[in-house]
PDB file of C-alpha atoms in Angstrom:
ATOM      1  CA  MET A  15      -7.689 -13.198  -4.071  1.00 86.00           C
ATOM      2  CA  GLU A  16      -7.026 -10.985  -1.047  1.00 89.00           C
ATOM      3  CA  SER A  17      -3.592 -13.579  -0.502  1.00 93.00           C
ATOM      4  CA  ASN A  18      -2.301 -13.587  -4.151  1.00 94.00           C
ATOM      5  CA  ILE A  19      -2.149  -9.798  -3.422  1.00 96.00           C
ATOM      6  CA  ASN A  20      -0.601  -9.846  -0.321  1.00 97.00           C
ATOM      7  CA  ALA A  21       2.029 -12.029  -1.255  1.00 98.00           C
ATOM      8  CA  VAL A  22       2.182  -9.866  -4.876  1.00 97.00           C
ATOM      9  CA  ALA A  23       3.317  -6.633  -2.258  1.00 97.00           C
ATOM     10  CA  GLU A  24       5.122  -8.644  -0.166  1.00 98.00           C
ATOM     11  CA  ILE A  25       7.921  -9.794  -3.411  1.00 97.00           C
ATOM     12  CA  TYR A  26       7.513  -6.463  -5.498  1.00 96.00           C
ATOM     13  CA  LYS A  27       7.857  -4.021  -2.183  1.00 95.00           C
ATOM     14  CA  ILE A  28       4.651  -2.301  -2.688  1.00 94.00           C
ATOM     15  CA  ASP A  29       1.607  -0.885  -0.711  1.00 94.00           C
ATOM     16  CA  ALA A  30      -1.498  -3.907  -1.494  1.00 96.00           C
ATOM     17  CA  ASN A  31      -3.901  -1.561  -1.136  1.00 95.00           C
ATOM     18  CA  LEU A  32      -2.426   0.639  -4.082  1.00 95.00           C
ATOM     19  CA  ILE A  33      -2.841  -2.610  -6.278  1.00 95.00           C
ATOM     20  CA  LYS A  34      -6.095  -2.718  -4.835  1.00 95.00           C
ATOM     21  CA  ALA A  35      -6.530   0.362  -6.028  1.00 94.00           C
ATOM     22  CA  HIS A  36      -5.798  -0.392  -9.528  1.00 94.00           C
ATOM     23  CA  ILE A  37      -7.928  -3.204  -9.733  1.00 92.00           C
ATOM     24  CA  TYR A  38     -10.795  -1.712  -8.747  1.00 91.00           C
ATOM     25  CA  GLU A  39     -10.333   1.529 -10.983  1.00 90.00           C
ATOM     26  CA  GLU A  40      -9.541  -0.815 -13.563  1.00 88.00           C
ATOM     27  CA  GLN A  41     -12.201  -2.988 -13.205  1.00 84.00           C
ATOM     28  CA  THR A  42     -15.268   0.573 -12.468  1.00 83.00           C
ATOM     29  CA  HIS A  43     -14.564   2.804 -14.160  1.00 74.00           C
ATOM     30  CA  LEU A  44     -15.727   0.676 -16.993  1.00 58.00           C
ATOM     31  CA  PHE A  45     -19.026   0.582 -17.218  1.00 53.00           C
ATOM     32  CA  PRO A  46     -21.244   2.201 -18.182  1.00 50.00           C
ATOM     33  CA  VAL A  47     -19.424  -0.358 -21.448  1.00 49.00           C
ATOM     34  CA  VAL A  48     -18.804   1.765 -23.555  1.00 50.00           C
ATOM     35  CA  GLU A  49     -18.086   1.041 -27.736  1.00 50.00           C
ATOM     36  CA  SER A  50     -13.645   0.554 -26.437  1.00 51.00           C
ATOM     37  CA  HIS A  51     -14.879  -0.931 -24.227  1.00 52.00           C
ATOM     38  CA  PHE A  52     -17.134  -3.473 -25.330  1.00 50.00           C
ATOM     39  CA  ILE A  53     -15.073  -4.230 -28.515  1.00 47.00           C
ATOM     40  CA  GLU A  54     -12.368  -5.114 -25.551  1.00 51.00           C
ATOM     41  CA  SER A  55     -14.273  -7.428 -23.594  1.00 53.00           C
ATOM     42  CA  LEU A  56     -14.903  -9.971 -26.757  1.00 50.00           C
ATOM     43  CA  GLY A  57     -10.668  -9.844 -26.692  1.00 51.00           C
ATOM     44  CA  PHE A  58      -9.257  -7.608 -29.630  1.00 52.00           C
ATOM     45  CA  GLY A  59      -8.233  -4.973 -27.422  1.00 59.00           C
ATOM     46  CA  ASN A  60      -5.184  -4.249 -25.631  1.00 69.00           C
ATOM     47  CA  THR A  61      -5.517  -4.416 -22.372  1.00 76.00           C
ATOM     48  CA  VAL A  62      -6.729  -7.465 -20.262  1.00 81.00           C
ATOM     49  CA  GLY A  63      -7.283  -8.340 -16.742  1.00 83.00           C
ATOM     50  CA  LEU A  64      -8.241  -7.410 -12.996  1.00 85.00           C
ATOM     51  CA  GLY A  65      -5.661  -4.927 -13.573  1.00 88.00           C
ATOM     52  CA  GLN A  66      -5.793  -4.350 -17.071  1.00 87.00           C
ATOM     53  CA  VAL A  67      -2.475  -4.982 -17.876  1.00 89.00           C
ATOM     54  CA  THR A  68      -1.074  -4.131 -21.111  1.00 86.00           C
ATOM     55  CA  VAL A  69      -0.553  -7.854 -23.377  1.00 85.00           C
ATOM     56  CA  GLY A  70       2.782  -8.488 -23.844  1.00 84.00           C
ATOM     57  CA  MET A  71       3.702  -6.476 -20.635  1.00 83.00           C
ATOM     58  CA  ASN A  72       6.921  -8.759 -19.877  1.00 84.00           C
ATOM     59  CA  GLY A  73       6.189 -11.131 -21.448  1.00 90.00           C
ATOM     60  CA  TYR A  74       2.753 -11.849 -21.039  1.00 91.00           C
ATOM     61  CA  THR A  75       0.254 -13.437 -23.115  1.00 90.00           C
ATOM     62  CA  ARG A  76      -3.628 -12.655 -23.463  1.00 87.00           C
ATOM     63  CA  GLU A  77      -3.938 -15.968 -22.125  1.00 88.00           C
ATOM     64  CA  GLN A  78      -1.601 -15.341 -19.539  1.00 92.00           C
ATOM     65  CA  LEU A  79      -3.433 -12.229 -18.204  1.00 91.00           C
ATOM     66  CA  LEU A  80      -6.670 -14.110 -17.877  1.00 89.00           C
ATOM     67  CA  ASP A  81      -5.653 -15.715 -15.413  1.00 92.00           C
ATOM     68  CA  PRO A  82      -5.530 -13.077 -12.039  1.00 93.00           C
ATOM     69  CA  ALA A  83      -2.609 -14.060 -10.847  1.00 95.00           C
ATOM     70  CA  THR A  84      -0.730 -13.895 -13.342  1.00 95.00           C
ATOM     71  CA  ASN A  85      -2.234 -10.892 -13.976  1.00 94.00           C
ATOM     72  CA  ILE A  86      -1.879  -9.687 -10.211  1.00 96.00           C
ATOM     73  CA  ASN A  87       2.196 -10.842 -10.351  1.00 96.00           C
ATOM     74  CA  ALA A  88       2.276  -8.361 -13.808  1.00 95.00           C
ATOM     75  CA  MET A  89       0.332  -5.479 -11.696  1.00 95.00           C
ATOM     76  CA  GLY A  90       3.441  -6.068  -8.958  1.00 96.00           C
ATOM     77  CA  GLN A  91       6.283  -6.077 -11.826  1.00 95.00           C
ATOM     78  CA  LEU A  92       4.828  -2.584 -13.713  1.00 94.00           C
ATOM     79  CA  ILE A  93       4.574  -0.333 -10.003  1.00 94.00           C
ATOM     80  CA  SER A  94       7.754  -1.684  -8.565  1.00 95.00           C
ATOM     81  CA  SER A  95       9.417  -0.352 -12.270  1.00 94.00           C
ATOM     82  CA  PHE A  96       8.954   3.196 -11.232  1.00 90.00           C
ATOM     83  CA  LYS A  97      11.229   4.107  -9.091  1.00 86.00           C
ATOM     84  CA  GLY A  98      12.664   7.005  -7.237  1.00 86.00           C
ATOM     85  CA  PRO A  99      10.084   9.005  -3.942  1.00 88.00           C
ATOM     86  CA  LEU A 100       6.778   9.116  -6.634  1.00 92.00           C
ATOM     87  CA  SER A 101       4.206  10.673  -5.385  1.00 94.00           C
ATOM     88  CA  ILE A 102       0.670   7.975  -5.685  1.00 94.00           C
ATOM     89  CA  PRO A 103      -0.862   9.670  -7.713  1.00 96.00           C
ATOM     90  CA  TYR A 104       1.918  10.211 -10.231  1.00 96.00           C
ATOM     91  CA  LYS A 105       2.840   6.534 -10.127  1.00 94.00           C
ATOM     92  CA  ALA A 106      -1.094   6.049 -10.104  1.00 95.00           C
ATOM     93  CA  THR A 107      -0.875   7.948 -13.607  1.00 94.00           C
ATOM     94  CA  LEU A 108       2.071   6.661 -14.716  1.00 94.00           C
ATOM     95  CA  TYR A 109       0.600   2.439 -14.314  1.00 93.00           C
ATOM     96  CA  ASN A 110      -1.995   3.717 -16.633  1.00 91.00           C
ATOM     97  CA  CYS A 111      -0.489   6.225 -19.436  1.00 90.00           C
ATOM     98  CA  GLY A 112       3.327   5.431 -18.735  1.00 86.00           C
ATOM     99  CA  SER A 113       3.912   8.857 -21.251  1.00 88.00           C
ATOM    100  CA  CYS A 114       1.600  11.110 -19.167  1.00 90.00           C
ATOM    101  CA  GLN A 115       4.057  13.892 -17.421  1.00 90.00           C
ATOM    102  CA  GLY A 116       2.006  14.921 -14.605  1.00 93.00           C
ATOM    103  CA  VAL A 117      -1.110  13.787 -12.186  1.00 95.00           C
ATOM    104  CA  THR A 118      -3.962  13.113 -14.094  1.00 94.00           C
ATOM    105  CA  GLU A 119      -7.607  12.028 -13.110  1.00 92.00           C
ATOM    106  CA  TYR A 120      -7.279   8.642 -12.999  1.00 92.00           C
ATOM    107  CA  GLY A 121      -3.939   9.223 -10.455  1.00 94.00           C
ATOM    108  CA  ARG A 122      -5.833  11.208  -8.029  1.00 95.00           C
ATOM    109  CA  ARG A 123      -9.039   9.021  -8.499  1.00 94.00           C
ATOM    110  CA  VAL A 124      -6.537   5.379  -7.618  1.00 95.00           C
ATOM    111  CA  GLU A 125      -4.937   8.074  -4.818  1.00 96.00           C
ATOM    112  CA  SER A 126      -8.827   7.802  -2.927  1.00 94.00           C
ATOM    113  CA  TYR A 127      -9.153   4.277  -3.388  1.00 94.00           C
ATOM    114  CA  ARG A 128      -6.382   3.751  -1.911  1.00 94.00           C
ATOM    115  CA  ASN A 129      -7.159   5.937   1.127  1.00 94.00           C
ATOM    116  CA  LYS A 130      -9.580   4.193   1.951  1.00 91.00           C
ATOM    117  CA  PHE A 131      -8.799   0.916   0.991  1.00 87.00           C
ATOM    118  CA  TYR A 132      -6.117   1.736   4.291  1.00 81.00           C
ATOM    119  CA  SER A 133      -8.915   4.056   6.443  1.00 84.00           C
ATOM    120  CA  GLY A 134     -10.440   0.436   6.710  1.00 76.00           C
ATOM    121  CA  ASP A 135     -14.292   2.600   4.930  1.00 70.00           C
ATOM    122  CA  TRP A 136     -13.837   0.309   2.747  1.00 63.00           C
TER     123      TRP A 136
END
């Protein structure tokens, strides 16, 4: 998975550690499992996979996004779509909430995880 993340980061000219941070956030904030995430885990939600990418984004189906390589590629496409000199927490917020106007706790957590990956603390 590491090589796939690095390849996608290179293709889309984005930070590999930001991809890792999103995966970490998306996989850990689902616990403890609450009803909506339990339903999602059964395949009835709107998002899926490592980065919990929205089904239908760039034409991907649920089945396609269950493939880790496809999911990571979809993450790269989404992250690279945020143009301009945006801060890491704001880009992370947009990843999670495209209509948000300010930085959310989600964005701050992703920035923190990204920084830990950079520093080698993880």
